[in-house]
């Protein structure tokens, strides 16, 4: 049976199902219990699992992140709730120097099975410190897995997989998508890491899009279809591990690619994926691989400015048109 | 010395005392050999000596069970020995060999015998304060009565993380003991130049029962630790201990010319009058627990063990090149083939 549920509900269900299955799981973060987070994603969990397992902390991100790392090293499976992705900068030592490296530095003797749930996404009029998409920062660090669900269906299946993984996993939810509904089956399911989804098949160009940008790519593909340009849309679902094969197979078929991601474009996910395509499918390409990330400015508050900083269906479609027409050669 | 005030007790106590003596000598012997490996350029990188602080690691770890946890620091060889590690795998780790406790991937600053509850030495000053607190939370949640000891130096009390996790440990009454080894120096700087107020009072401000103890007196440390560990096990934690101690070497083995921050007279004073091993050895003789010959024999035996372990480690193989991308992820044998 399939029903339509919000991404928020999907996350809530994933956590509840896993916590019922495994007593060693607990959830920790700011305002996660009675408040259920500012986005109300966790509402109802404390009533079922109690304050022993849904643990409210002081406003001390490095502190509770470190506590989760230690708990994970000693038999627990913590889920850390980081209220905004922007707060990643506060927990970087505990996440990147401790959690990510412990398994390696101990020669494989210690494990850190924890999930860091946080979010990304601009255009919520929240300005520069509550709007960033910082997944490239953590994807850069060996030892961390990084998941980027683009729908309620993916959010549930990827989160359940993350919780069962024996490694630190950072999962970014698009905070603008919490109330978006999608079909989600009632039966239990998990989505494997490192397997991209081909969300729309096409012949002329491949749009590789992550998280919030999947909707943008899908809408762009619709626009292009009206002009008889057939776009294939690929959602990697996880960027570490990255399903290179599915992306390369698509590009070998279409011969063109645009990579779209809401992280800043400079030194980001778009550059990484574009580079892998160029290295490994170069002789199949009919146009330079395009990167479309968030504009390299701090996210501005004013709606008039903020909306300029994130790729839109129209801008993606325009870039695709140029690529398909062979007019990208002299692009800046 | 204050230890002289305490009675020797029965035979079982005598065995405990001799074990503590041996463990302190083992740490000193390990460090002396490590220092020689560095000075003779037979060791990759550098290392931070624990010599002078032995009574802290031994006094505390002798109060712990095997399943109790510790977190250690960049100056971690002492904690590693005291929590049950063997010379051979430690020297192998120090030299980056495959038989090291971390398969040569950690080295001096991450050395740990994980099987005996050591959650790792940490090269970020103060970096393990959250980990220790989390281990305590985990133990209580999972219904274990293990206690976690978080070792850190006076320099680490400047890190904000400590205050965040002490707050939570106190709120949640976690079985964790924060053990600050105050050796007076934050790397190359006198700690009294960079620490405002009282370190003890900082923990007390969170309502945490706090004690200061002579960190050169292994019996005083052990007695206090035994009491606090037992109480933490019963749910009366957390606790804070400030152990007043001294670092015989520089910040690391290469920190040789250090007159600009610490006088040779001061070092000589501590080494001649406050040495934890010498003073405890004298007490053992006064109490007729061991003769000077007994202690010399213990010293000789441990020195020989350490030298044999060094010789073994020097000949031991390095990890195979194929190990470079192993242990990046649990469950993925070679990360570069699969990620």
XYZ file of C-alpha atoms in Angstrom:
671
model
C 0.000 0.000 0.000
C 1.227 3.428 -0.883
C 0.090 6.715 0.602
C 1.204 10.288 0.226
C 3.111 11.644 3.194
C 5.256 14.674 3.824
C 9.034 14.485 3.963
C 8.753 15.469 7.602
C 6.473 12.517 8.313
C 8.761 10.205 6.365
C 11.718 11.175 8.533
C 9.652 10.757 11.666
C 8.522 7.289 10.565
C 12.045 6.195 9.723
C 13.323 7.170 13.146
C 10.383 5.593 14.980
C 10.647 2.324 13.053
C 14.370 2.052 13.660
C 14.085 2.962 17.332
C 11.438 0.273 17.827
C 13.761 -2.230 16.176
C 16.974 -1.338 18.004
C 17.184 -0.247 21.639
C 20.708 1.110 21.207
C 19.424 3.996 19.071
C 18.811 7.334 20.731
C 18.263 10.797 19.355
C 19.999 13.882 20.724
C 19.862 17.578 19.929
C 18.311 20.918 20.734
C 14.535 21.048 21.208
C 13.996 17.555 19.871
C 11.655 16.262 22.592
C 8.479 18.175 23.418
C 9.238 20.857 20.817
C 9.841 18.219 18.144
C 12.333 20.606 16.456
C 11.419 24.009 14.967
C 10.213 22.163 11.864
C 8.123 19.747 13.987
C 9.800 16.835 12.237
C 10.133 14.831 15.455
C 6.720 15.502 16.967
C 5.372 12.551 18.893
C 8.632 10.670 19.263
C 9.253 11.658 22.869
C 5.776 10.452 23.793
C 6.614 7.001 22.468
C 10.278 6.692 23.396
C 10.651 8.931 26.436
C 13.271 11.451 27.374
C 15.845 8.708 27.875
C 15.934 8.162 24.113
C 14.829 11.530 22.752
C 17.326 13.726 24.535
C 17.031 17.503 24.705
C 20.367 19.240 25.090
C 21.513 22.726 25.962
C 22.441 24.905 22.976
C 25.883 23.364 22.704
C 26.433 21.790 19.306
C 30.090 20.730 19.745
C 29.178 19.261 23.125
C 26.325 17.052 22.024
C 28.099 16.131 18.822
C 31.085 14.950 20.860
C 28.817 13.076 23.242
C 27.252 11.293 20.278
C 30.686 10.295 18.980
C 31.639 8.778 22.326
C 28.310 7.019 22.628
C 28.683 5.603 19.125
C 32.132 4.266 19.985
C 30.710 2.380 22.966
C 27.713 0.452 21.688
C 25.064 3.091 21.084
C 23.740 4.266 17.735
C 22.998 7.963 18.169
C 21.052 10.126 15.777
C 22.187 13.722 16.144
C 19.748 16.449 15.239
C 21.575 19.561 14.084
C 18.888 22.207 13.840
C 20.380 24.018 10.856
C 23.021 22.871 8.422
C 24.823 26.155 9.009
C 25.707 24.913 12.498
C 27.994 22.322 10.917
C 30.782 24.843 11.342
C 30.293 24.531 15.106
C 30.714 20.746 15.134
C 33.481 20.346 12.604
C 36.151 19.109 15.022
C 33.937 16.465 16.546
C 32.577 15.389 13.159
C 35.650 15.615 10.964
C 38.594 15.143 13.326
C 36.916 12.669 15.666
C 33.984 10.770 14.126
C 35.377 10.555 10.612
C 38.858 9.385 11.597
C 38.338 7.133 14.583
C 37.854 3.921 12.618
C 40.943 4.597 10.533
C 43.178 5.870 13.327
C 42.322 2.840 15.449
C 43.272 0.473 12.646
C 39.646 -0.609 12.332
C 39.189 -1.456 16.011
C 36.675 1.264 16.874
C 33.502 2.128 14.976
C 31.380 5.257 15.018
C 27.869 4.335 13.891
C 26.144 7.674 14.146
C 23.811 9.695 11.976
C 23.975 13.455 11.815
C 20.638 14.738 10.526
C 20.654 18.290 9.343
C 19.314 20.383 6.502
C 20.174 22.596 3.582
C 18.446 24.995 1.260
C 18.007 28.708 0.666
C 15.001 30.818 -0.425
C 13.393 30.623 3.004
C 14.309 34.281 3.660
C 16.540 33.277 6.534
C 19.718 35.102 5.482
C 23.299 33.969 5.424
C 23.542 31.879 8.618
C 20.383 29.775 8.253
C 20.349 29.058 4.527
C 23.566 27.347 3.537
C 23.964 24.022 1.774
C 27.222 22.751 3.216
C 27.320 19.109 2.185
C 30.504 19.614 0.138
C 32.375 20.371 3.355
C 31.690 16.965 4.819
C 31.851 15.083 1.535
C 35.456 16.277 1.356
C 36.399 14.351 4.500
C 37.249 10.645 4.082
C 35.344 8.531 6.583
C 32.013 10.324 6.330
C 29.130 9.140 4.179
C 26.799 11.815 2.846
C 23.177 11.315 1.824
C 21.000 13.876 0.017
C 17.386 12.734 -0.205
C 15.210 14.597 -2.690
C 11.757 13.407 -1.652
C 9.831 11.897 1.226
C 10.394 8.474 -0.303
C 14.143 8.919 -0.404
C 14.275 10.632 2.981
C 12.761 7.606 4.674
C 14.667 4.925 2.843
C 18.028 6.653 3.062
C 17.641 7.574 6.719
C 16.872 3.970 7.659
C 19.979 2.855 5.794
C 22.008 5.593 7.482
C 20.881 4.476 10.920
C 21.959 0.889 10.205
C 25.317 1.907 8.757
C 28.353 1.302 10.970
C 29.931 4.607 9.918
C 29.200 8.257 10.571
C 26.620 9.387 8.031
C 25.557 12.970 7.451
C 22.111 13.238 5.919
C 20.889 16.592 4.645
C 17.172 17.222 4.331
C 15.936 20.121 2.216
C 14.207 22.306 4.774
C 11.882 23.723 2.149
C 10.664 20.255 1.365
C 9.490 19.224 4.851
C 5.849 19.742 3.919
C 6.101 18.330 0.398
C 4.189 15.096 -0.052
C 5.292 12.111 -2.059
C 4.078 8.515 -2.442
C 5.652 6.321 0.217
C 4.821 2.685 0.622
C 3.573 1.493 3.999
C 5.730 -1.628 3.901
C 9.239 -1.299 5.240
C 11.951 -0.464 2.714
C 15.523 0.750 2.727
C 17.340 2.562 -0.055
C 20.938 1.474 -0.580
C 23.780 3.993 -0.532
C 25.763 4.470 -3.713
C 22.857 3.771 -6.071
C 21.646 6.705 -8.089
C 18.080 6.937 -9.337
C 17.281 7.675 -12.963
C 14.178 9.755 -12.360
C 13.494 10.596 -15.986
C 14.951 9.015 -19.070
C 16.164 11.146 -21.941
C 18.419 11.189 -25.000
C 19.888 14.659 -25.428
C 21.315 15.803 -22.130
C 21.876 14.471 -18.626
C 20.857 16.619 -15.674
C 22.596 15.335 -12.550
C 20.811 16.985 -9.636
C 20.943 16.596 -5.868
C 18.474 17.183 -3.063
C 16.567 20.457 -3.586
C 17.824 20.709 -7.153
C 16.098 17.493 -8.249
C 12.764 19.317 -8.414
C 14.461 22.090 -10.371
C 15.952 19.612 -12.824
C 12.638 17.831 -13.228
C 10.873 21.113 -13.980
C 13.639 22.080 -16.405
C 13.231 18.733 -18.172
C 9.526 19.486 -18.563
C 10.309 22.865 -20.123
C 12.824 21.257 -22.464
C 10.422 18.507 -23.468
C 8.102 21.153 -24.940
C 10.962 22.040 -27.275
C 11.680 18.432 -28.124
C 14.821 18.363 -26.053
C 14.903 15.132 -24.144
C 16.627 15.433 -20.756
C 17.589 12.565 -18.489
C 17.427 13.382 -14.757
C 19.697 11.550 -12.365
C 19.573 11.840 -8.603
C 22.717 10.391 -7.002
C 20.917 10.103 -3.609
C 24.275 9.773 -1.866
C 27.382 11.698 -2.855
C 29.600 9.547 -0.624
C 29.514 6.882 -1.881
C 28.807 8.216 -5.377
C 27.290 6.023 -8.059
C 29.622 7.096 -10.814
C 28.569 4.286 -13.150
C 24.951 5.384 -13.499
C 26.031 8.967 -14.193
C 28.702 7.961 -16.713
C 26.392 5.522 -18.493
C 23.844 8.282 -18.917
C 26.390 10.792 -20.221
C 27.804 8.248 -22.666
C 24.280 7.984 -24.027
C 23.306 11.673 -24.061
C 26.789 13.172 -24.666
C 25.999 16.266 -22.593
C 25.682 16.987 -18.892
C 24.782 19.698 -16.428
C 25.405 19.133 -12.740
C 23.048 21.051 -10.454
C 23.477 21.360 -6.706
C 22.515 23.953 -4.101
C 25.959 24.141 -2.515
C 28.199 26.995 -3.579
C 29.544 26.352 -7.028
C 33.209 27.071 -6.306
C 35.097 23.982 -5.166
C 31.820 22.158 -4.704
C 29.809 19.072 -5.585
C 29.077 20.317 -9.097
C 32.784 20.655 -9.799
C 33.546 17.207 -8.414
C 30.911 15.408 -10.447
C 31.613 17.452 -13.595
C 35.267 16.606 -13.271
C 34.593 12.886 -12.957
C 32.425 13.033 -16.078
C 35.114 14.916 -17.973
C 37.821 12.494 -16.862
C 35.907 9.319 -17.537
C 33.517 10.098 -20.388
C 35.465 12.792 -22.222
C 35.368 11.140 -25.628
C 31.611 10.727 -25.404
C 31.002 14.427 -24.822
C 29.589 16.824 -27.401
C 29.630 19.858 -25.101
C 31.603 20.995 -22.060
C 30.111 19.696 -18.821
C 28.287 22.507 -17.061
C 28.205 23.278 -13.347
C 25.226 25.023 -11.779
C 25.657 25.590 -8.064
C 24.519 28.313 -5.726
C 26.009 31.699 -6.477
C 29.284 32.274 -4.663
C 28.011 34.936 -2.326
C 26.718 34.633 1.242
C 22.981 33.975 0.997
C 21.288 37.404 1.045
C 18.116 38.128 2.970
C 16.178 40.237 0.493
C 13.926 38.044 -1.666
C 14.904 40.136 -4.653
C 18.509 39.084 -4.162
C 18.142 35.623 -2.626
C 16.220 34.220 -5.577
C 19.095 35.124 -7.863
C 21.486 32.861 -5.997
C 19.903 29.465 -6.588
C 19.501 27.657 -9.922
C 15.960 27.760 -11.295
C 14.226 25.550 -13.875
C 14.371 28.392 -16.361
C 18.087 28.929 -15.949
C 18.819 25.210 -16.121
C 16.689 24.883 -19.249
C 18.485 27.816 -20.862
C 21.876 26.274 -20.165
C 20.657 22.938 -21.542
C 19.427 24.596 -24.724
C 22.843 26.150 -25.306
C 24.529 22.810 -24.708
C 22.243 20.939 -27.057
C 22.576 23.585 -29.772
C 26.340 23.489 -29.484
C 26.514 27.130 -28.422
C 28.494 26.678 -25.233
C 31.933 26.801 -26.786
C 32.472 30.475 -26.122
C 30.569 30.661 -22.874
C 32.492 32.463 -20.173
C 55.386 12.617 51.298
C 51.769 12.099 52.162
C 51.754 8.454 51.071
C 54.040 7.651 53.993
C 51.148 8.352 56.310
C 49.170 5.415 55.016
C 49.455 1.905 56.420
C 50.783 -0.824 54.168
C 47.885 -3.100 55.013
C 47.654 -6.764 54.203
C 49.377 -8.897 51.597
C 46.742 -8.138 48.999
C 47.444 -4.454 49.388
C 51.147 -5.207 49.067
C 50.507 -6.867 45.705
C 48.498 -3.873 44.577
C 51.264 -1.518 45.633
C 53.888 -3.509 43.793
C 51.721 -3.601 40.685
C 51.361 0.174 40.836
C 55.106 0.504 41.215
C 55.691 -1.795 38.261
C 53.205 0.085 36.113
C 54.875 3.405 36.850
C 58.275 1.936 36.034
C 56.844 0.469 32.839
C 55.635 3.905 31.736
C 59.019 5.478 32.518
C 60.841 2.696 30.678
C 58.545 3.044 27.674
C 59.130 6.789 27.540
C 62.884 6.557 27.967
C 63.032 4.165 25.038
C 60.669 6.294 22.967
C 62.838 9.321 23.640
C 65.942 7.414 22.548
C 64.194 6.265 19.384
C 63.467 9.889 18.587
C 66.910 11.203 19.500
C 68.578 8.533 17.376
C 66.217 9.260 14.473
C 64.795 5.749 14.466
C 61.205 6.933 14.988
C 58.996 8.643 12.389
C 57.590 11.970 13.565
C 57.788 13.040 17.166
C 56.181 12.238 20.477
C 55.088 13.786 23.767
C 56.623 12.310 26.905
C 54.555 11.332 29.915
C 57.578 10.989 32.226
C 56.974 12.644 35.595
C 53.204 12.155 35.483
C 53.147 8.374 36.000
C 51.350 8.467 39.354
C 48.324 10.065 37.695
C 47.694 7.411 35.031
C 48.569 4.523 37.327
C 46.771 5.792 40.428
C 43.580 6.279 38.413
C 43.704 3.269 36.097
C 44.411 0.914 39.012
C 41.034 2.023 40.369
C 39.296 1.011 37.126
C 37.960 -2.260 35.795
C 38.927 -3.524 32.384
C 35.517 -2.587 30.972
C 35.730 0.969 32.301
C 36.683 3.451 29.623
C 39.344 6.113 29.381
C 40.010 8.803 26.825
C 43.587 9.884 26.425
C 45.583 12.748 24.981
C 48.504 13.489 22.694
C 50.605 12.769 25.806
C 48.991 9.361 25.988
C 51.580 6.617 26.387
C 51.117 6.598 30.163
C 47.363 6.126 29.989
C 47.847 3.413 27.399
C 50.264 1.410 29.565
C 48.242 1.984 32.723
C 45.019 0.775 31.063
C 46.581 -2.555 30.197
C 48.587 -2.249 26.982
C 51.693 -4.291 26.173
C 55.054 -2.893 25.111
C 55.366 -4.828 21.884
C 52.194 -3.575 20.187
C 52.855 -0.088 21.583
C 56.362 0.178 20.162
C 55.107 -1.261 16.884
C 52.506 1.505 16.788
C 55.109 4.126 17.653
C 57.188 2.995 14.688
C 54.228 2.700 12.297
C 54.358 -1.083 12.063
C 51.497 -3.383 11.104
C 51.408 -5.096 14.502
C 50.788 -1.809 16.297
C 47.551 -1.379 18.218
C 46.241 0.810 15.402
C 48.038 -1.089 12.635
C 50.448 1.812 12.394
C 47.724 4.227 11.330
C 47.596 6.174 14.563
C 51.136 6.498 15.842
C 52.118 8.098 19.117
C 49.290 10.623 19.224
C 46.509 8.060 18.698
C 47.976 5.062 20.484
C 45.437 2.962 22.366
C 44.749 -0.613 23.312
C 41.072 -0.477 22.478
C 40.404 -3.961 23.876
C 41.101 -2.671 27.380
C 38.681 0.231 27.253
C 40.997 2.895 25.893
C 38.909 4.934 23.441
C 41.953 6.507 21.942
C 44.567 9.141 22.417
C 43.475 12.403 20.877
C 45.709 14.888 19.108
C 43.210 17.720 19.373
C 43.721 19.325 22.780
C 40.477 18.744 24.653
C 39.117 16.781 21.705
C 38.046 13.758 23.720
C 35.962 15.524 26.357
C 32.774 14.917 24.406
C 33.743 11.345 23.616
C 34.306 10.529 27.294
C 31.017 12.111 28.262
C 29.249 10.206 25.499
C 30.789 6.932 26.627
C 29.378 7.620 30.080
C 25.941 8.379 28.635
C 26.122 5.208 26.565
C 27.067 3.057 29.550
C 24.169 4.323 31.589
C 21.645 4.040 28.750
C 22.723 0.502 27.941
C 22.492 -0.552 31.589
C 26.211 -1.043 32.150
C 27.844 0.278 35.312
C 31.093 1.223 33.604
C 32.762 4.487 34.521
C 34.654 6.683 32.040
C 37.718 8.717 32.946
C 38.541 11.659 30.705
C 42.236 12.510 30.952
C 43.305 15.935 29.783
C 45.911 18.525 30.606
C 45.680 21.967 32.115
C 46.050 23.423 28.627
C 42.801 21.758 27.589
C 40.829 23.603 30.258
C 40.935 26.571 27.880
C 38.749 24.699 25.378
C 35.058 25.565 25.340
C 34.002 21.987 24.704
C 34.787 21.056 28.308
C 32.262 23.524 29.664
C 29.566 22.316 27.289
C 29.965 18.662 28.201
C 30.456 19.279 31.935
C 27.142 21.076 31.903
C 25.417 18.073 30.336
C 27.279 15.542 32.502
C 26.178 17.418 35.616
C 22.586 17.811 34.409
C 22.342 14.126 33.573
C 24.497 12.848 36.480
C 26.743 10.850 34.188
C 29.380 8.360 35.398
C 32.325 10.336 34.094
C 35.380 11.621 35.927
C 37.204 14.565 34.389
C 40.859 14.173 35.338
C 42.924 17.284 34.676
C 46.639 16.566 34.833
C 47.922 19.994 35.749
C 51.597 19.895 34.840
C 51.786 23.663 34.863
C 52.408 24.140 31.164
C 50.159 24.604 28.153
C 52.573 23.499 25.457
C 55.266 26.237 25.616
C 53.474 28.596 27.964
C 53.070 28.706 31.739
C 49.423 27.905 32.403
C 49.146 30.562 35.114
C 49.759 33.105 32.348
C 46.757 31.944 30.342
C 44.259 30.630 32.894
C 42.052 33.111 34.738
C 40.687 32.274 38.156
C 40.742 28.741 39.510
C 40.470 25.621 37.394
C 38.889 23.767 40.300
C 36.252 26.458 40.670
C 35.313 26.115 37.011
C 34.077 22.565 37.562
C 32.526 23.519 40.897
C 30.492 26.170 39.095
C 28.553 23.361 37.432
C 27.821 21.816 40.820
C 30.388 19.088 40.178
C 32.168 17.704 43.231
C 35.803 18.609 42.670
C 39.047 17.574 44.292
C 42.655 18.632 44.053
C 45.281 15.994 44.738
C 49.057 15.627 44.663
C 49.549 13.976 41.314
C 53.040 12.796 42.292
C 51.629 10.602 45.071
C 50.281 7.440 43.527
C 48.610 6.269 46.735
C 46.803 9.555 47.253
C 45.658 9.508 43.623
C 44.594 5.874 43.832
C 42.696 6.338 47.075
C 40.765 9.327 45.751
C 40.146 7.657 42.378
C 38.959 4.451 44.032
C 36.428 6.387 46.068
C 35.171 8.496 43.158
C 35.009 5.585 40.715
C 32.919 3.567 43.173
C 30.598 6.505 43.701
C 30.341 7.250 39.982
C 29.429 3.598 39.440
C 26.545 4.070 41.856
C 25.292 7.091 39.946
C 26.799 9.846 42.079
C 28.902 11.341 39.285
C 30.232 13.291 37.572
C 33.416 14.287 39.384
C 36.393 16.485 38.684
C 39.946 15.885 39.858
C 42.799 18.321 39.397
C 46.039 16.388 39.723
C 49.054 18.577 40.411
C 51.911 17.054 38.489
C 54.940 17.827 36.369
C 56.150 17.134 32.865
C 59.841 16.207 32.877
C 60.414 16.764 29.165
C 59.450 19.630 26.931
C 56.083 19.793 25.193
C 57.433 17.150 22.847
C 60.733 15.349 22.444
C 62.065 18.035 20.111
C 61.394 20.813 22.637
C 64.934 20.803 24.016
C 65.906 24.448 24.535
C 63.095 25.584 26.786
C 64.801 27.965 29.219
C 62.645 30.764 27.845
C 59.562 29.317 29.471
C 60.883 26.976 32.194
C 64.066 26.971 34.240
C 66.395 24.016 34.595
C 66.377 24.592 38.356
C 62.636 24.086 38.482
C 62.912 20.866 36.505
C 65.720 19.597 38.724
C 63.730 20.397 41.845
C 60.759 18.292 40.740
C 62.912 15.444 39.499
C 64.973 15.190 42.678
C 62.336 15.787 45.327
C 58.974 14.953 43.768
C 59.620 11.971 41.519
C 56.604 9.659 41.835
C 58.569 6.461 41.278
C 61.509 7.264 43.552
C 59.261 8.438 46.355
C 56.894 5.497 46.112
C 59.895 3.144 46.008
C 61.174 4.680 49.234
C 57.795 4.221 50.854
C 57.652 0.581 49.761
C 61.009 0.052 51.451
C 59.972 1.892 54.610
C 56.882 -0.296 54.794
C 59.019 -3.410 54.227
C 56.945 -4.310 51.190
C 60.031 -4.460 49.012
C 63.755 -4.134 49.472
C 66.009 -1.929 47.407
C 67.187 -5.065 45.655
C 63.610 -6.119 44.897
C 62.929 -2.750 43.307
C 66.167 -2.818 41.357
C 65.242 -6.255 40.041
C 61.825 -4.961 38.961
C 63.493 -2.042 37.213
C 65.990 -4.269 35.443
C 63.361 -6.729 34.311
C 61.093 -4.009 32.922
C 63.981 -2.208 31.218
C 64.952 -5.473 29.542
C 61.335 -6.068 28.465
C 61.148 -2.608 26.953
C 64.413 -3.003 25.082
C 63.345 -6.388 23.745
C 60.055 -4.868 22.589
C 61.911 -2.047 20.832
C 64.155 -4.567 19.084
C 61.087 -6.553 18.046
C 59.274 -3.480 16.777
C 62.266 -2.268 14.793
C 62.352 -5.564 12.916
C 58.569 -5.877 12.560
C 57.108 -5.280 9.095
C 55.384 -2.102 8.005
C 51.778 -2.424 6.883
C 51.374 -3.586 3.305
C 50.656 -0.761 0.855
C 47.220 -2.279 0.293
C 46.256 -1.208 3.833
C 46.333 2.485 2.974
C 42.655 2.582 2.004
C 41.500 -0.003 4.539
C 39.565 1.082 7.681
C 38.336 4.293 6.087
C 34.817 2.893 6.396
C 33.614 0.005 8.508
C 32.230 -2.691 6.226
C 34.126 -1.505 3.130
C 37.408 -3.321 2.755
C 39.064 -0.882 0.375
C 37.478 2.546 0.277
C 39.100 3.672 -2.963
C 37.639 0.773 -4.857
C 34.112 1.357 -3.670
C 33.431 4.977 -2.815
